[in-house]
């Protein structure tokens, strides 16, 4: 049995489906990220695990125990919210040890833990300040410290970095991940940011409209998306999804004058997926018109017209000097992804 299990969990608000058919197993010490667009049910799932909401059906098991009716305070779970939810009138120190005080942990033990945790998150010199006297990143650290000082085996985080600027977010990602591994916490983390999910998670759970679309290691979601939703959601720019024409048992890209046959063996209309970085420049390739060029330093992302369709291709910037209005592209067949045109489900 896994450490945390959600078995066929569903949650409805009246007629509104928030979560449905939700099956997930989490091992102890795992870093699991719930990823998906706004409104897909990520926060609801987190709140169900925390016990802040009750499931409509299904069961939540933690460490072998069905917790469906267990009070949140008895679930041994810490939570970090997007808003940080700090007490403005309390100092950093008082905010961090608040939970310990509530549980009547004695003063000496509180102080020892405080010193230890404050050092881990880099707050040792700021303990007497009020939250209003801190930067966004420092407030985030207080919320983190307050969560880990309780030494609960499970921590839930709901978009904890979304109020920070890009540079700080990057730094905090690494810090949270190293804290999690160091303290061996089982962490369930919610975000709509695929970069964040891919860089932090042991396991990504991609959701859409209340259901799991795909779950697995970040590399698997990137290299083998199970359907067009997963293919489009992950990657920046996302995977190109090229609608192929189907006739005489052949799938092809209609190109003026000379159709380009892609997937001879298929017996139905297919979508071809190619990651922007999997294109190569070759005289033998298909002629594409360059619409736009996005210079990103080391890389350049070209927006191109392939037949009638818009695609993106990523190359090292040093190619810029060699290109003009048109470019000839090929791609490695082994890096082609195929999806059924009707269902969007992976077909290779
Ligand atoms: P996410 O965290 O992925 O943005 P949520 O879990 O917050 O999504 O919401 C999932 C769905 O449930 C949405 O359609 C949302 O409007 C609805 N929802 C969330 N909380 C409530 C609530 N308290 N009452 C009614 N509907 C809700």
Short mmCIF file of C-alpha atoms and ligand atoms in Angstrom, two decimals:
data_model
loop_
_atom_site.label_atom_id
_atom_site.label_comp_id
_atom_site.label_asym_id
_atom_site.label_seq_id
_atom_site.Cartn_x
_atom_site.Cartn_y
_atom_site.Cartn_z
CA UNK A 1 0.00 0.00 0.00
CA UNK A 2 1.25 3.50 -0.82
CA UNK A 3 1.70 6.22 1.79
CA UNK A 4 -1.13 8.35 0.39
CA UNK A 5 -3.87 6.96 -1.84
CA UNK A 6 -6.81 8.65 -3.49
CA UNK A 7 -9.19 5.99 -4.71
CA UNK A 8 -11.86 7.05 -7.19
CA UNK A 9 -12.26 10.39 -5.43
CA UNK A 10 -14.92 12.83 -6.63
CA UNK A 11 -16.03 16.24 -5.40
CA UNK A 12 -19.07 18.13 -6.65
CA UNK A 13 -20.34 21.56 -5.71
CA UNK A 14 -24.01 21.12 -6.52
CA UNK A 15 -23.97 20.44 -10.26
CA UNK A 16 -20.38 21.62 -10.68
CA UNK A 17 -17.81 18.87 -11.03
CA UNK A 18 -14.58 19.92 -9.32
CA UNK A 19 -12.83 16.52 -9.25
CA UNK A 20 -13.84 13.11 -10.63
CA UNK A 21 -12.38 9.60 -11.16
CA UNK A 22 -9.30 10.67 -9.27
CA UNK A 23 -6.89 7.80 -8.61
CA UNK A 24 -3.45 8.60 -7.29
CA UNK A 25 -0.80 6.78 -5.27
CA UNK A 26 1.98 8.69 -3.56
CA UNK A 27 5.01 7.06 -1.96
CA UNK A 28 6.59 8.35 1.22
CA UNK A 29 9.12 11.13 0.55
CA UNK A 30 7.83 11.84 -2.95
CA UNK A 31 7.50 15.32 -4.43
CA UNK A 32 4.24 15.26 -6.38
CA UNK A 33 3.03 18.24 -8.40
CA UNK A 34 -0.61 18.72 -9.39
CA UNK A 35 -0.43 20.67 -12.66
CA UNK A 36 -3.15 22.03 -14.88
CA UNK A 37 -4.99 25.14 -16.08
CA UNK A 38 -6.93 27.36 -13.71
CA UNK A 39 -10.19 25.75 -12.56
CA UNK A 40 -9.14 22.15 -13.29
CA UNK A 41 -9.54 21.06 -9.65
CA UNK A 42 -5.98 21.25 -8.26
CA UNK A 43 -6.77 23.26 -5.12
CA UNK A 44 -9.89 21.23 -4.46
CA UNK A 45 -7.82 18.03 -4.54
CA UNK A 46 -5.33 19.55 -2.10
CA UNK A 47 -8.11 20.70 0.22
CA UNK A 48 -9.68 17.24 0.13
CA UNK A 49 -6.37 15.69 1.21
CA UNK A 50 -5.99 18.30 3.95
CA UNK A 51 -9.54 17.62 5.13
CA UNK A 52 -10.68 21.21 4.55
CA UNK A 53 -13.37 19.79 2.22
CA UNK A 54 -15.18 16.46 2.31
CA UNK A 55 -15.15 14.08 -0.64
CA UNK A 56 -18.48 13.47 -2.41
CA UNK A 57 -17.39 9.87 -3.06
CA UNK A 58 -14.27 7.72 -3.03
CA UNK A 59 -11.68 7.34 -0.28
CA UNK A 60 -8.53 9.06 0.87
CA UNK A 61 -6.04 6.83 2.65
CA UNK A 62 -3.07 8.20 4.56
CA UNK A 63 -0.54 5.78 6.00
CA UNK A 64 -3.02 2.92 5.79
CA UNK A 65 -5.90 4.79 7.44
CA UNK A 66 -9.08 5.96 5.71
CA UNK A 67 -9.17 9.68 6.65
CA UNK A 68 -12.48 10.60 4.96
CA UNK A 69 -13.99 11.53 8.33
CA UNK A 70 -10.81 12.49 10.16
CA UNK A 71 -10.51 16.06 11.41
CA UNK A 72 -7.84 18.12 9.53
CA UNK A 73 -5.94 18.72 12.77
CA UNK A 74 -5.46 14.97 13.20
CA UNK A 75 -4.10 14.31 9.71
CA UNK A 76 -0.50 15.35 10.50
CA UNK A 77 -0.42 17.65 7.50
CA UNK A 78 1.11 21.14 7.12
CA UNK A 79 -0.09 23.54 4.48
CA UNK A 80 1.44 26.55 2.69
CA UNK A 81 -0.98 28.86 0.90
CA UNK A 82 -0.43 31.23 -2.01
CA UNK A 83 -1.30 34.19 0.24
CA UNK A 84 1.15 32.94 2.94
CA UNK A 85 -1.62 33.64 5.53
CA UNK A 86 0.79 35.18 8.07
CA UNK A 87 -0.49 37.00 11.16
CA UNK A 88 0.40 40.66 10.50
CA UNK A 89 0.48 41.66 14.18
CA UNK A 90 2.88 38.85 15.15
CA UNK A 91 6.65 38.85 14.67
CA UNK A 92 8.37 36.40 12.36
CA UNK A 93 9.31 34.31 15.39
CA UNK A 94 5.75 34.25 16.76
CA UNK A 95 4.37 33.39 13.33
CA UNK A 96 6.73 30.45 12.99
CA UNK A 97 6.11 28.96 16.43
CA UNK A 98 2.36 29.66 16.46
CA UNK A 99 1.38 26.02 15.85
CA UNK A 100 3.79 24.74 18.49
CA UNK A 101 2.27 27.12 21.04
CA UNK A 102 -1.24 25.97 20.17
CA UNK A 103 -0.10 22.41 20.77
CA UNK A 104 1.46 23.52 24.06
CA UNK A 105 4.98 22.43 23.15
CA UNK A 106 7.22 23.63 26.00
CA UNK A 107 9.24 26.81 25.62
CA UNK A 108 12.69 25.26 25.52
CA UNK A 109 11.75 22.82 22.76
CA UNK A 110 10.07 25.63 20.80
CA UNK A 111 13.23 27.74 20.96
CA UNK A 112 15.47 24.87 19.84
CA UNK A 113 13.23 24.09 16.89
CA UNK A 114 12.91 27.76 15.98
CA UNK A 115 16.69 28.27 15.83
CA UNK A 116 17.07 25.17 13.71
CA UNK A 117 14.28 25.95 11.23
CA UNK A 118 15.10 29.67 10.97
CA UNK A 119 18.63 28.75 9.97
CA UNK A 120 17.39 26.25 7.36
CA UNK A 121 15.25 28.88 5.61
CA UNK A 122 17.65 31.82 6.13
CA UNK A 123 15.54 33.85 8.58
CA UNK A 124 17.79 33.83 11.66
CA UNK A 125 18.44 37.59 11.53
CA UNK A 126 14.84 38.60 10.90
CA UNK A 127 13.00 36.89 13.75
CA UNK A 128 11.85 40.08 15.46
CA UNK A 129 10.45 41.77 12.37
CA UNK A 130 6.75 41.98 11.47
CA UNK A 131 5.60 40.49 8.12
CA UNK A 132 5.06 44.04 6.77
CA UNK A 133 8.79 44.66 7.18
CA UNK A 134 9.74 41.73 4.96
CA UNK A 135 10.16 41.26 1.21
CA UNK A 136 7.86 38.84 -0.66
CA UNK A 137 10.57 36.19 -0.70
CA UNK A 138 11.17 36.55 3.04
CA UNK A 139 7.44 36.24 3.78
CA UNK A 140 7.40 33.11 1.67
CA UNK A 141 10.21 31.73 3.85
CA UNK A 142 8.22 32.45 7.03
CA UNK A 143 5.28 30.47 5.61
CA UNK A 144 7.69 27.66 4.76
CA UNK A 145 9.30 27.73 8.21
CA UNK A 146 5.88 27.64 9.88
CA UNK A 147 5.00 24.56 7.85
CA UNK A 148 8.18 22.60 8.49
CA UNK A 149 8.62 23.40 12.20
CA UNK A 150 5.67 21.11 12.98
CA UNK A 151 7.65 18.20 11.54
CA UNK A 152 4.56 16.75 9.95
CA UNK A 153 5.38 14.00 7.47
CA UNK A 154 3.14 15.54 4.78
CA UNK A 155 3.17 19.08 3.46
CA UNK A 156 0.73 20.57 0.95
CA UNK A 157 1.58 23.73 -1.00
CA UNK A 158 -0.91 25.70 -3.09
CA UNK A 159 0.83 27.93 -5.68
CA UNK A 160 3.36 29.06 -3.04
CA UNK A 161 5.61 30.97 -5.44
CA UNK A 162 3.15 32.80 -7.64
CA UNK A 163 3.57 36.15 -5.85
CA UNK A 164 7.33 36.24 -6.40
CA UNK A 165 9.31 37.67 -9.32
CA UNK A 166 10.85 35.28 -11.85
CA UNK A 167 14.38 35.29 -10.43
CA UNK A 168 13.27 34.65 -6.86
CA UNK A 169 10.86 31.96 -8.01
CA UNK A 170 13.74 30.17 -9.63
CA UNK A 171 15.83 30.34 -6.48
CA UNK A 172 12.93 29.28 -4.19
CA UNK A 173 12.15 26.27 -6.39
CA UNK A 174 15.60 24.90 -5.72
CA UNK A 175 15.37 25.74 -2.02
CA UNK A 176 12.00 24.05 -1.54
CA UNK A 177 13.17 20.98 -3.36
CA UNK A 178 16.34 20.69 -1.33
CA UNK A 179 14.42 21.25 1.96
CA UNK A 180 11.92 18.58 0.96
CA UNK A 181 14.63 16.03 0.23
CA UNK A 182 16.61 17.01 3.31
CA UNK A 183 13.62 16.66 5.66
CA UNK A 184 12.18 13.66 3.75
CA UNK A 185 8.75 15.29 3.62
CA UNK A 186 6.05 13.93 1.32
CA UNK A 187 5.15 17.07 -0.59
CA UNK A 188 2.10 17.70 -2.76
CA UNK A 189 2.46 20.94 -4.63
CA UNK A 190 -0.07 22.76 -6.81
CA UNK A 191 0.87 24.94 -9.75
CA UNK A 192 -0.39 25.97 -13.19
CA UNK A 193 3.20 26.62 -14.29
CA UNK A 194 4.55 23.70 -16.27
CA UNK A 195 8.18 24.85 -15.94
CA UNK A 196 7.82 24.83 -12.16
CA UNK A 197 6.22 21.38 -12.23
CA UNK A 198 8.80 19.88 -14.55
CA UNK A 199 11.78 21.24 -12.63
CA UNK A 200 10.61 20.25 -9.14
CA UNK A 201 8.52 17.08 -9.29
CA UNK A 202 9.39 13.44 -8.86
CA UNK A 203 5.94 12.85 -10.30
CA UNK A 204 3.70 15.24 -12.23
CA UNK A 205 -0.08 14.76 -12.18
CA UNK A 206 -1.49 16.66 -15.13
CA UNK A 207 -5.18 17.55 -14.72
CA UNK A 208 -7.90 18.92 -16.94
CA UNK A 209 -11.56 19.54 -16.09
CA UNK A 210 -11.34 17.71 -12.77
CA UNK A 211 -9.70 14.57 -14.09
CA UNK A 212 -6.17 13.23 -14.37
CA UNK A 213 -4.92 13.43 -17.95
CA UNK A 214 -1.54 11.80 -17.34
CA UNK A 215 0.74 11.11 -14.40
CA UNK A 216 4.40 10.17 -14.31
CA UNK A 217 7.97 11.40 -14.20
CA UNK A 218 8.45 14.81 -15.89
CA UNK A 219 10.59 13.18 -18.60
CA UNK A 220 7.80 10.75 -19.49
CA UNK A 221 5.22 13.53 -19.77
CA UNK A 222 7.59 15.46 -21.99
CA UNK A 223 8.74 12.60 -24.19
CA UNK A 224 5.58 10.52 -24.36
CA UNK A 225 2.49 12.68 -23.90
CA UNK A 226 -0.54 10.42 -23.86
CA UNK A 227 -2.77 12.83 -25.74
CA UNK A 228 -2.83 16.20 -27.45
CA UNK A 229 -3.77 18.03 -24.23
CA UNK A 230 -0.60 16.81 -22.49
CA UNK A 231 1.44 17.50 -25.63
CA UNK A 232 0.24 21.09 -25.77
CA UNK A 233 0.35 21.84 -22.04
CA UNK A 234 3.98 20.89 -21.51
CA UNK A 235 6.87 22.61 -23.25
CA UNK A 236 7.58 26.20 -24.14
CA UNK A 237 6.76 26.78 -26.92
CA UNK A 238 4.51 23.72 -26.80
CA UNK A 239 4.70 20.74 -29.10
CA UNK A 240 3.63 21.56 -32.67
CA UNK A 241 0.45 19.66 -33.52
CA UNK A 242 0.15 19.44 -37.28
CA UNK A 243 -3.19 18.31 -38.71
CA UNK A 244 -2.43 15.89 -41.53
CA UNK A 245 -4.63 15.31 -44.54
CA UNK A 246 -5.68 11.70 -45.11
CA UNK A 247 -6.36 10.14 -48.53
CA UNK A 248 -5.56 6.81 -50.21
CA UNK A 249 -4.33 5.41 -46.90
CA UNK A 250 -1.73 8.10 -46.63
CA UNK A 251 -1.30 10.93 -44.18
CA UNK A 252 0.38 13.95 -45.64
CA UNK A 253 1.09 17.64 -45.18
CA UNK A 254 -0.45 19.47 -48.11
CA UNK A 255 2.28 21.60 -49.60
CA UNK A 256 1.77 23.64 -52.71
CA UNK A 257 2.73 21.53 -55.71
CA UNK A 258 4.07 18.54 -53.79
CA UNK A 259 2.34 16.92 -50.80
CA UNK A 260 4.68 15.65 -48.12
CA UNK A 261 3.77 12.09 -47.06
CA UNK A 262 4.31 11.59 -43.34
CA UNK A 263 2.87 8.42 -41.92
CA UNK A 264 2.32 5.88 -44.65
CA UNK A 265 1.21 3.03 -42.40
CA UNK A 266 -1.69 4.78 -40.70
CA UNK A 267 -5.23 3.86 -41.70
CA UNK A 268 -6.87 6.97 -40.31
CA UNK A 269 -6.53 10.69 -40.08
CA UNK A 270 -3.67 11.58 -37.77
CA UNK A 271 -2.11 14.53 -35.99
CA UNK A 272 1.66 14.79 -36.17
CA UNK A 273 3.41 16.20 -33.09
CA UNK A 274 6.93 17.63 -33.24
CA UNK A 275 8.71 19.46 -30.45
CA UNK A 276 10.16 22.81 -31.62
CA UNK A 277 13.70 21.66 -30.82
CA UNK A 278 13.36 18.47 -32.89
CA UNK A 279 13.44 20.23 -36.26
CA UNK A 280 16.61 20.25 -38.32
CA UNK A 281 17.62 22.50 -41.17
CA UNK A 282 18.32 20.60 -44.37
CA UNK A 283 18.15 21.32 -48.08
CA UNK A 284 16.11 18.08 -48.43
CA UNK A 285 13.40 19.36 -46.08
CA UNK A 286 10.07 21.14 -46.51
CA UNK A 287 10.22 24.78 -47.44
CA UNK A 288 8.78 27.00 -44.69
CA UNK A 289 8.28 30.74 -44.64
CA UNK A 290 9.61 32.59 -41.60
CA UNK A 291 6.92 34.80 -40.06
CA UNK A 292 8.72 35.87 -36.93
CA UNK A 293 11.96 35.42 -35.06
CA UNK A 294 12.13 35.49 -31.26
CA UNK A 295 15.74 35.95 -30.17
CA UNK A 296 16.30 34.45 -26.70
CA UNK A 297 20.07 34.73 -26.32
CA UNK A 298 21.42 31.20 -26.63
CA UNK A 299 18.38 30.10 -28.65
CA UNK A 300 16.13 31.54 -31.27
CA UNK A 301 12.49 30.52 -31.73
CA UNK A 302 11.20 30.84 -35.27
CA UNK A 303 7.52 31.18 -36.03
CA UNK A 304 7.00 29.52 -39.39
CA UNK A 305 4.40 28.65 -41.99
CA UNK A 306 4.46 24.93 -42.85
CA UNK A 307 1.91 24.41 -45.61
CA UNK A 308 -1.13 26.21 -44.19
CA UNK A 309 -0.14 25.73 -40.55
CA UNK A 310 1.74 27.85 -38.02
CA UNK A 311 4.59 26.08 -36.27
CA UNK A 312 7.47 26.92 -33.94
CA UNK A 313 11.04 25.71 -34.31
CA UNK A 314 13.88 26.25 -31.85
CA UNK A 315 17.52 26.49 -32.92
CA UNK A 316 20.80 27.70 -31.49
CA UNK A 317 21.09 31.41 -32.17
CA UNK A 318 24.21 30.97 -34.27
CA UNK A 319 22.03 29.87 -37.20
CA UNK A 320 20.57 33.37 -37.50
CA UNK A 321 23.23 34.56 -39.91
CA UNK A 322 22.47 31.68 -42.26
CA UNK A 323 18.74 32.19 -42.68
CA UNK A 324 16.72 34.48 -44.87
CA UNK A 325 13.00 34.54 -45.61
CA UNK A 326 12.61 30.79 -46.18
CA UNK A 327 14.06 27.80 -44.42
CA UNK A 328 14.02 24.06 -45.26
CA UNK A 329 13.08 21.78 -42.38
CA UNK A 330 13.26 18.05 -41.69
CA UNK A 331 12.82 16.08 -38.49
CA UNK A 332 13.93 12.78 -37.10
CA UNK A 333 11.13 10.22 -37.56
CA UNK A 334 12.01 8.70 -34.20
CA UNK A 335 11.09 11.98 -32.58
CA UNK A 336 7.68 12.18 -34.27
CA UNK A 337 4.59 11.83 -32.11
CA UNK A 338 1.32 10.65 -33.63
CA UNK A 339 -2.15 11.24 -32.22
CA UNK A 340 -5.53 10.04 -33.42
CA UNK A 341 -7.31 12.96 -35.07
CA UNK A 342 -10.71 12.17 -33.50
CA UNK A 343 -9.78 11.27 -29.93
CA UNK A 344 -6.44 13.07 -29.60
CA UNK A 345 -4.99 9.92 -28.02
CA UNK A 346 -1.37 8.93 -28.68
CA UNK A 347 -0.95 6.49 -31.53
CA UNK A 348 2.74 5.50 -31.45
P1 LIG B 1 -7.78 25.11 -9.61
O1 LIG B 1 -7.15 25.03 -8.26
O2 LIG B 1 -7.25 24.08 -10.55
O3 LIG B 1 -7.74 26.48 -10.20
P2 LIG B 1 -10.24 24.64 -8.15
O4 LIG B 1 -10.01 23.37 -7.45
O5 LIG B 1 -10.10 25.91 -7.34
O6 LIG B 1 -9.33 24.72 -9.45
O7 LIG B 1 -11.72 24.64 -8.77
C1 LIG B 1 -12.24 23.55 -9.50
C2 LIG B 1 -13.69 23.85 -9.87
O8 LIG B 1 -14.50 23.86 -8.72
C3 LIG B 1 -13.88 25.20 -10.54
O9 LIG B 1 -14.90 25.06 -11.50
C4 LIG B 1 -14.32 26.09 -9.40
O10 LIG B 1 -15.10 27.16 -9.86
C5 LIG B 1 -15.15 25.12 -8.56
N1 LIG B 1 -15.11 25.47 -7.12
C6 LIG B 1 -14.02 25.52 -6.33
N2 LIG B 1 -14.36 25.84 -5.06
C7 LIG B 1 -15.71 25.99 -5.05
C8 LIG B 1 -16.68 26.31 -4.04
N3 LIG B 1 -16.32 26.53 -2.76
N4 LIG B 1 -17.98 26.38 -4.41
C9 LIG B 1 -18.36 26.14 -5.68
N5 LIG B 1 -17.50 25.83 -6.69
C10 LIG B 1 -16.20 25.75 -6.39
#
